[in-house]
């Protein structure tokens, strides 16, 4: 599996956890020393305030119901998932529909590092240093037609490799969707790594969506199909319980989820007495994405 | 030759109830130790909350087994019933305490809102409240003061509490999950045994 990364990444892309944290410290120090923080962009300034969770938090505490509903089930069972070779079918309203090999996608894309907040609908959160590319670049590769308005995604369904799909927890395969402008937003990425390392299976290898201003379940894992369409695609959690999970599922402390208060969240990894922190509108990305929803009633379109 | 039933009854007579308290309270320090040392995973609060709640539900179910065991199989574990009830209440209280202190960090306003707004929390809290009078009257003095008949009808509230507990579990999971459904099936099955008419 390491081959994939050798083919596509240069040495300087591979950052282990210690180096990553160290480099952040150096950058922070340099910025303060030179008084450059004033000219840093808003996004990178915001990023500098975030402290990423350690590798173990990110890879040992997962929701990936195809491997079981327990938080440690994915880390235990996802190793059975074959991620090589991997192809993504891109179809629907695109100029160049077809099966895109993972390696070919990686050759065409520029991998960058994105430090994002990650907020689960169950009111826990992490900060994750993803590696990936903008979804917009992948969509451009396939050539989105002007009639397309939505993007639909589908997760692999492999009963032989995924013990969780023996139970009708959800209507398999897992499907998700975004409006085209959400999909094209520069914050929306396809992640292929964490901490500069190959993304582990339990986190959605070999490539998954990351939409940082929405609840985690929107960030669909192990994608095998992307379909451009002109109508709002079905989404798994909305099908399972439309009263609780809307199509948009934007992180919003003001809109109640019937079962989890969204006003606060508990950062994972703080131990027994870590307490809760207030949840931010759009998970802290309000400045970047609020304009996507101008004129919409977010209580109606939750 | 003594039957299996008689052997069990004989063994039960020799086991003192205090032994049950000791055995069933051992998981508490063990779980706290695991939570503190990473044995419960990356998010120990939720895991601790879940473990305590599940043990509470199991203890309530064991309590519910005692009458049918005697009635249908002739196994008499009646002397342990109070212990199982009080242990269940202890675990429910610890489960609630973890929620209040560790999970919600004493955010009273948010908790109060949650109790009214989130049905699974409403139901769980109702279950706890239902168990309160039962725990308070689980002593011989109360039985004497209330009279056996009144005491027995009050303690039928166990049925309400355990159903609320089962619903609480069913309602809190996401999607269609097997475990809470199994718990609920066992609870309803044990309750159904109580309406089986007595044979003559």
PDB file of N, CA and C in Angstrom, chain A residues 6-73:
ATOM      1  N   UNK A   6       4.638   6.540  -2.613  1.00  0.00           N
ATOM      2  CA  UNK A   6       5.950   6.731  -3.243  1.00  0.00           C
ATOM      3  C   UNK A   6       5.776   7.304  -4.638  1.00  0.00           C
ATOM      4  N   UNK A   7       4.746   6.828  -5.328  1.00  0.00           N
ATOM      5  CA  UNK A   7       4.533   7.263  -6.690  1.00  0.00           C
ATOM      6  C   UNK A   7       4.147   8.730  -6.777  1.00  0.00           C
ATOM      7  N   UNK A   8       3.489   9.218  -5.785  1.00  0.00           N
ATOM      8  CA  UNK A   8       2.833  10.503  -5.976  1.00  0.00           C
ATOM      9  C   UNK A   8       3.376  11.623  -5.096  1.00  0.00           C
ATOM     10  N   UNK A   9       4.056  11.255  -4.041  1.00  0.00           N
ATOM     11  CA  UNK A   9       4.457  12.307  -3.119  1.00  0.00           C
ATOM     12  C   UNK A   9       5.964  12.472  -3.037  1.00  0.00           C
ATOM     13  N   UNK A  10       6.375  13.681  -2.892  1.00  0.00           N
ATOM     14  CA  UNK A  10       7.796  13.962  -2.667  1.00  0.00           C
ATOM     15  C   UNK A  10       8.083  13.836  -1.164  1.00  0.00           C
ATOM     16  N   UNK A  11       9.370  13.730  -0.844  1.00  0.00           N
ATOM     17  CA  UNK A  11       9.760  13.580   0.554  1.00  0.00           C
ATOM     18  C   UNK A  11       9.175  14.667   1.451  1.00  0.00           C
ATOM     19  N   UNK A  12       9.198  15.872   0.936  1.00  0.00           N
ATOM     20  CA  UNK A  12       8.798  16.973   1.813  1.00  0.00           C
ATOM     21  C   UNK A  12       7.312  16.965   2.129  1.00  0.00           C
ATOM     22  N   UNK A  13       6.562  16.119   1.440  1.00  0.00           N
ATOM     23  CA  UNK A  13       5.148  16.006   1.769  1.00  0.00           C
ATOM     24  C   UNK A  13       4.913  15.101   2.972  1.00  0.00           C
ATOM     25  N   UNK A  14       5.881  14.213   3.212  1.00  0.00           N
ATOM     26  CA  UNK A  14       5.667  13.216   4.254  1.00  0.00           C
ATOM     27  C   UNK A  14       6.124  13.786   5.587  1.00  0.00           C
ATOM     28  N   UNK A  15       5.147  14.006   6.429  1.00  0.00           N
ATOM     29  CA  UNK A  15       5.421  14.679   7.690  1.00  0.00           C
ATOM     30  C   UNK A  15       4.964  13.777   8.821  1.00  0.00           C
ATOM     31  N   UNK A  16       5.879  13.327   9.658  1.00  0.00           N
ATOM     32  CA  UNK A  16       5.337  12.560  10.768  1.00  0.00           C
ATOM     33  C   UNK A  16       4.897  13.501  11.880  1.00  0.00           C
ATOM     34  N   UNK A  17       4.224  12.893  12.860  1.00  0.00           N
ATOM     35  CA  UNK A  17       3.539  13.706  13.859  1.00  0.00           C
ATOM     36  C   UNK A  17       4.485  14.662  14.588  1.00  0.00           C
ATOM     37  N   UNK A  18       5.634  14.139  15.015  1.00  0.00           N
ATOM     38  CA  UNK A  18       6.574  14.957  15.792  1.00  0.00           C
ATOM     39  C   UNK A  18       7.085  16.125  14.960  1.00  0.00           C
ATOM     40  N   UNK A  19       7.465  15.812  13.707  1.00  0.00           N
ATOM     41  CA  UNK A  19       7.975  16.868  12.831  1.00  0.00           C
ATOM     42  C   UNK A  19       6.883  17.901  12.565  1.00  0.00           C
ATOM     43  N   UNK A  20       5.693  17.367  12.365  1.00  0.00           N
ATOM     44  CA  UNK A  20       4.563  18.249  12.085  1.00  0.00           C
ATOM     45  C   UNK A  20       4.356  19.254  13.209  1.00  0.00           C
ATOM     46  N   UNK A  21       4.323  18.722  14.428  1.00  0.00           N
ATOM     47  CA  UNK A  21       4.082  19.597  15.580  1.00  0.00           C
ATOM     48  C   UNK A  21       5.239  20.557  15.773  1.00  0.00           C
ATOM     49  N   UNK A  22       6.455  20.049  15.601  1.00  0.00           N
ATOM     50  CA  UNK A  22       7.650  20.847  15.735  1.00  0.00           C
ATOM     51  C   UNK A  22       7.650  22.000  14.735  1.00  0.00           C
ATOM     52  N   UNK A  23       7.287  21.651  13.481  1.00  0.00           N
ATOM     53  CA  UNK A  23       7.288  22.661  12.439  1.00  0.00           C
ATOM     54  C   UNK A  23       6.268  23.756  12.749  1.00  0.00           C
ATOM     55  N   UNK A  24       5.130  23.354  13.291  1.00  0.00           N
ATOM     56  CA  UNK A  24       4.123  24.349  13.641  1.00  0.00           C
ATOM     57  C   UNK A  24       4.653  25.315  14.693  1.00  0.00           C
ATOM     58  N   UNK A  25       5.398  24.736  15.629  1.00  0.00           N
ATOM     59  CA  UNK A  25       5.972  25.572  16.669  1.00  0.00           C
ATOM     60  C   UNK A  25       6.954  26.585  16.074  1.00  0.00           C
ATOM     61  N   UNK A  26       7.795  26.078  15.195  1.00  0.00           N
ATOM     62  CA  UNK A  26       8.793  26.947  14.571  1.00  0.00           C
ATOM     63  C   UNK A  26       8.104  28.056  13.785  1.00  0.00           C
ATOM     64  N   UNK A  27       7.077  27.649  13.018  1.00  0.00           N
ATOM     65  CA  UNK A  27       6.349  28.642  12.220  1.00  0.00           C
ATOM     66  C   UNK A  27       5.715  29.694  13.116  1.00  0.00           C
ATOM     67  N   UNK A  28       5.102  29.208  14.186  1.00  0.00           N
ATOM     68  CA  UNK A  28       4.457  30.133  15.123  1.00  0.00           C
ATOM     69  C   UNK A  28       5.471  31.107  15.690  1.00  0.00           C
ATOM     70  N   UNK A  29       6.632  30.571  16.097  1.00  0.00           N
ATOM     71  CA  UNK A  29       7.690  31.403  16.666  1.00  0.00           C
ATOM     72  C   UNK A  29       8.194  32.419  15.664  1.00  0.00           C
ATOM     73  N   UNK A  30       8.410  31.967  14.432  1.00  0.00           N
ATOM     74  CA  UNK A  30       8.940  32.856  13.399  1.00  0.00           C
ATOM     75  C   UNK A  30       7.968  33.990  13.118  1.00  0.00           C
ATOM     76  N   UNK A  31       6.698  33.620  13.056  1.00  0.00           N
ATOM     77  CA  UNK A  31       5.695  34.637  12.761  1.00  0.00           C
ATOM     78  C   UNK A  31       5.684  35.708  13.847  1.00  0.00           C
ATOM     79  N   UNK A  32       5.713  35.235  15.107  1.00  0.00           N
ATOM     80  CA  UNK A  32       5.665  36.187  16.210  1.00  0.00           C
ATOM     81  C   UNK A  32       6.922  37.052  16.206  1.00  0.00           C
ATOM     82  N   UNK A  33       8.079  36.411  16.010  1.00  0.00           N
ATOM     83  CA  UNK A  33       9.343  37.114  16.055  1.00  0.00           C
ATOM     84  C   UNK A  33       9.438  38.199  15.009  1.00  0.00           C
ATOM     85  N   UNK A  34       8.970  37.926  13.819  1.00  0.00           N
ATOM     86  CA  UNK A  34       9.093  38.886  12.733  1.00  0.00           C
ATOM     87  C   UNK A  34       7.897  39.831  12.634  1.00  0.00           C
ATOM     88  N   UNK A  35       6.946  39.588  13.537  1.00  0.00           N
ATOM     89  CA  UNK A  35       5.760  40.448  13.501  1.00  0.00           C
ATOM     90  C   UNK A  35       4.968  40.280  12.233  1.00  0.00           C
ATOM     91  N   UNK A  36       4.971  39.033  11.704  1.00  0.00           N
ATOM     92  CA  UNK A  36       4.300  38.793  10.431  1.00  0.00           C
ATOM     93  C   UNK A  36       2.848  38.387  10.584  1.00  0.00           C
ATOM     94  N   UNK A  37       2.459  38.158  11.830  1.00  0.00           N
ATOM     95  CA  UNK A  37       1.115  37.601  11.996  1.00  0.00           C
ATOM     96  C   UNK A  37       0.060  38.525  11.397  1.00  0.00           C
ATOM     97  N   UNK A  38       0.359  39.807  11.375  1.00  0.00           N
ATOM     98  CA  UNK A  38      -0.609  40.753  10.831  1.00  0.00           C
ATOM     99  C   UNK A  38      -0.897  40.541   9.358  1.00  0.00           C
ATOM    100  N   UNK A  39       0.101  40.065   8.614  1.00  0.00           N
ATOM    101  CA  UNK A  39      -0.147  39.916   7.180  1.00  0.00           C
ATOM    102  C   UNK A  39      -0.532  38.491   6.786  1.00  0.00           C
ATOM    103  N   UNK A  40      -0.545  37.595   7.789  1.00  0.00           N
ATOM    104  CA  UNK A  40      -0.985  36.237   7.476  1.00  0.00           C
ATOM    105  C   UNK A  40      -2.458  36.270   7.108  1.00  0.00           C
ATOM    106  N   UNK A  41      -2.845  35.400   6.213  1.00  0.00           N
ATOM    107  CA  UNK A  41      -4.251  35.391   5.803  1.00  0.00           C
ATOM    108  C   UNK A  41      -5.118  34.943   6.967  1.00  0.00           C
ATOM    109  N   UNK A  42      -6.390  35.294   6.900  1.00  0.00           N
ATOM    110  CA  UNK A  42      -7.311  34.954   7.982  1.00  0.00           C
ATOM    111  C   UNK A  42      -7.353  33.446   8.202  1.00  0.00           C
ATOM    112  N   UNK A  43      -7.366  32.710   7.109  1.00  0.00           N
ATOM    113  CA  UNK A  43      -7.502  31.255   7.223  1.00  0.00           C
ATOM    114  C   UNK A  43      -6.306  30.651   7.942  1.00  0.00           C
ATOM    115  N   UNK A  44      -5.097  31.082   7.561  1.00  0.00           N
ATOM    116  CA  UNK A  44      -3.936  30.458   8.184  1.00  0.00           C
ATOM    117  C   UNK A  44      -3.780  30.917   9.631  1.00  0.00           C
ATOM    118  N   UNK A  45      -4.221  32.148   9.915  1.00  0.00           N
ATOM    119  CA  UNK A  45      -4.183  32.608  11.302  1.00  0.00           C
ATOM    120  C   UNK A  45      -5.110  31.741  12.146  1.00  0.00           C
ATOM    121  N   UNK A  46      -6.298  31.442  11.596  1.00  0.00           N
ATOM    122  CA  UNK A  46      -7.245  30.600  12.314  1.00  0.00           C
ATOM    123  C   UNK A  46      -6.657  29.211  12.510  1.00  0.00           C
ATOM    124  N   UNK A  47      -5.984  28.715  11.484  1.00  0.00           N
ATOM    125  CA  UNK A  47      -5.382  27.389  11.573  1.00  0.00           C
ATOM    126  C   UNK A  47      -4.336  27.327  12.664  1.00  0.00           C
ATOM    127  N   UNK A  48      -3.600  28.418  12.821  1.00  0.00           N
ATOM    128  CA  UNK A  48      -2.520  28.407  13.804  1.00  0.00           C
ATOM    129  C   UNK A  48      -3.039  28.253  15.227  1.00  0.00           C
ATOM    130  N   UNK A  49      -4.312  28.598  15.439  1.00  0.00           N
ATOM    131  CA  UNK A  49      -4.866  28.465  16.781  1.00  0.00           C
ATOM    132  C   UNK A  49      -5.259  27.032  17.101  1.00  0.00           C
ATOM    133  N   UNK A  50      -5.309  26.193  16.082  1.00  0.00           N
ATOM    134  CA  UNK A  50      -5.769  24.828  16.287  1.00  0.00           C
ATOM    135  C   UNK A  50      -4.608  23.904  16.640  1.00  0.00           C
ATOM    136  N   UNK A  51      -4.843  23.057  17.630  1.00  0.00           N
ATOM    137  CA  UNK A  51      -3.852  22.052  17.977  1.00  0.00           C
ATOM    138  C   UNK A  51      -4.377  20.701  17.517  1.00  0.00           C
ATOM    139  N   UNK A  52      -3.670  20.050  16.605  1.00  0.00           N
ATOM    140  CA  UNK A  52      -4.200  18.787  16.085  1.00  0.00           C
ATOM    141  C   UNK A  52      -4.217  17.688  17.138  1.00  0.00           C
ATOM    142  N   UNK A  53      -5.219  16.832  17.056  1.00  0.00           N
ATOM    143  CA  UNK A  53      -5.258  15.651  17.912  1.00  0.00           C
ATOM    144  C   UNK A  53      -4.124  14.717  17.493  1.00  0.00           C
ATOM    145  N   UNK A  54      -3.612  13.941  18.465  1.00  0.00           N
ATOM    146  CA  UNK A  54      -2.584  12.973  18.079  1.00  0.00           C
ATOM    147  C   UNK A  54      -3.152  11.882  17.162  1.00  0.00           C
ATOM    148  N   UNK A  55      -2.252  11.263  16.445  1.00  0.00           N
ATOM    149  CA  UNK A  55      -2.563  10.202  15.487  1.00  0.00           C
ATOM    150  C   UNK A  55      -3.511   9.154  16.089  1.00  0.00           C
ATOM    151  N   UNK A  56      -3.244   8.759  17.331  1.00  0.00           N
ATOM    152  CA  UNK A  56      -4.049   7.700  17.943  1.00  0.00           C
ATOM    153  C   UNK A  56      -5.497   8.121  18.151  1.00  0.00           C
ATOM    154  N   UNK A  57      -5.739   9.364  18.562  1.00  0.00           N
ATOM    155  CA  UNK A  57      -7.119   9.836  18.694  1.00  0.00           C
ATOM    156  C   UNK A  57      -7.835   9.701  17.353  1.00  0.00           C
ATOM    157  N   UNK A  58      -7.152  10.170  16.316  1.00  0.00           N
ATOM    158  CA  UNK A  58      -7.783  10.259  15.004  1.00  0.00           C
ATOM    159  C   UNK A  58      -8.057   8.878  14.416  1.00  0.00           C
ATOM    160  N   UNK A  59      -7.183   7.930  14.730  1.00  0.00           N
ATOM    161  CA  UNK A  59      -7.298   6.625  14.078  1.00  0.00           C
ATOM    162  C   UNK A  59      -7.892   5.527  14.959  1.00  0.00           C
ATOM    163  N   UNK A  60      -8.112   5.827  16.243  1.00  0.00           N
ATOM    164  CA  UNK A  60      -8.658   4.795  17.136  1.00  0.00           C
ATOM    165  C   UNK A  60     -10.079   5.097  17.598  1.00  0.00           C
ATOM    166  N   UNK A  61     -10.603   6.247  17.246  1.00  0.00           N
ATOM    167  CA  UNK A  61     -11.944   6.622  17.678  1.00  0.00           C
ATOM    168  C   UNK A  61     -12.714   7.053  16.440  1.00  0.00           C
ATOM    169  N   UNK A  62     -13.410   6.098  15.843  1.00  0.00           N
ATOM    170  CA  UNK A  62     -14.024   6.371  14.542  1.00  0.00           C
ATOM    171  C   UNK A  62     -15.463   5.890  14.460  1.00  0.00           C
ATOM    172  N   UNK A  63     -16.232   6.591  13.669  1.00  0.00           N
ATOM    173  CA  UNK A  63     -17.511   6.063  13.211  1.00  0.00           C
ATOM    174  C   UNK A  63     -17.319   5.636  11.764  1.00  0.00           C
ATOM    175  N   UNK A  64     -17.503   4.348  11.517  1.00  0.00           N
ATOM    176  CA  UNK A  64     -17.484   3.836  10.145  1.00  0.00           C
ATOM    177  C   UNK A  64     -18.328   2.578  10.247  1.00  0.00           C
ATOM    178  N   UNK A  65     -19.654   2.782  10.153  1.00  0.00           N
ATOM    179  CA  UNK A  65     -20.601   1.724  10.524  1.00  0.00           C
ATOM    180  C   UNK A  65     -20.488   0.476   9.651  1.00  0.00           C
ATOM    181  N   UNK A  66     -19.864   0.591   8.503  1.00  0.00           N
ATOM    182  CA  UNK A  66     -19.648  -0.605   7.678  1.00  0.00           C
ATOM    183  C   UNK A  66     -18.765  -1.619   8.405  1.00  0.00           C
ATOM    184  N   UNK A  67     -18.032  -1.139   9.415  1.00  0.00           N
ATOM    185  CA  UNK A  67     -17.160  -2.042  10.176  1.00  0.00           C
ATOM    186  C   UNK A  67     -17.672  -2.246  11.601  1.00  0.00           C
ATOM    187  N   UNK A  68     -18.847  -1.733  11.895  1.00  0.00           N
ATOM    188  CA  UNK A  68     -19.412  -1.897  13.240  1.00  0.00           C
ATOM    189  C   UNK A  68     -19.753  -0.550  13.845  1.00  0.00           C
ATOM    190  N   UNK A  69     -20.648  -0.578  14.828  1.00  0.00           N
ATOM    191  CA  UNK A  69     -21.133   0.687  15.390  1.00  0.00           C
ATOM    192  C   UNK A  69     -20.312   1.159  16.583  1.00  0.00           C
ATOM    193  N   UNK A  70     -19.439   0.281  17.129  1.00  0.00           N
ATOM    194  CA  UNK A  70     -18.575   0.707  18.225  1.00  0.00           C
ATOM    195  C   UNK A  70     -17.468   1.613  17.718  1.00  0.00           C
ATOM    196  N   UNK A  71     -17.004   2.525  18.585  1.00  0.00           N
ATOM    197  CA  UNK A  71     -15.982   3.470  18.149  1.00  0.00           C
ATOM    198  C   UNK A  71     -14.646   2.790  17.838  1.00  0.00           C
ATOM    199  N   UNK A  72     -14.396   1.621  18.455  1.00  0.00           N
ATOM    200  CA  UNK A  72     -13.132   0.944  18.173  1.00  0.00           C
ATOM    201  C   UNK A  72     -13.287  -0.150  17.118  1.00  0.00           C
ATOM    202  N   UNK A  73     -14.513  -0.393  16.666  1.00  0.00           N
ATOM    203  CA  UNK A  73     -14.722  -1.403  15.630  1.00  0.00           C
ATOM    204  C   UNK A  73     -13.966  -1.095  14.328  1.00  0.00           C
TER     205      UNK A  73
END
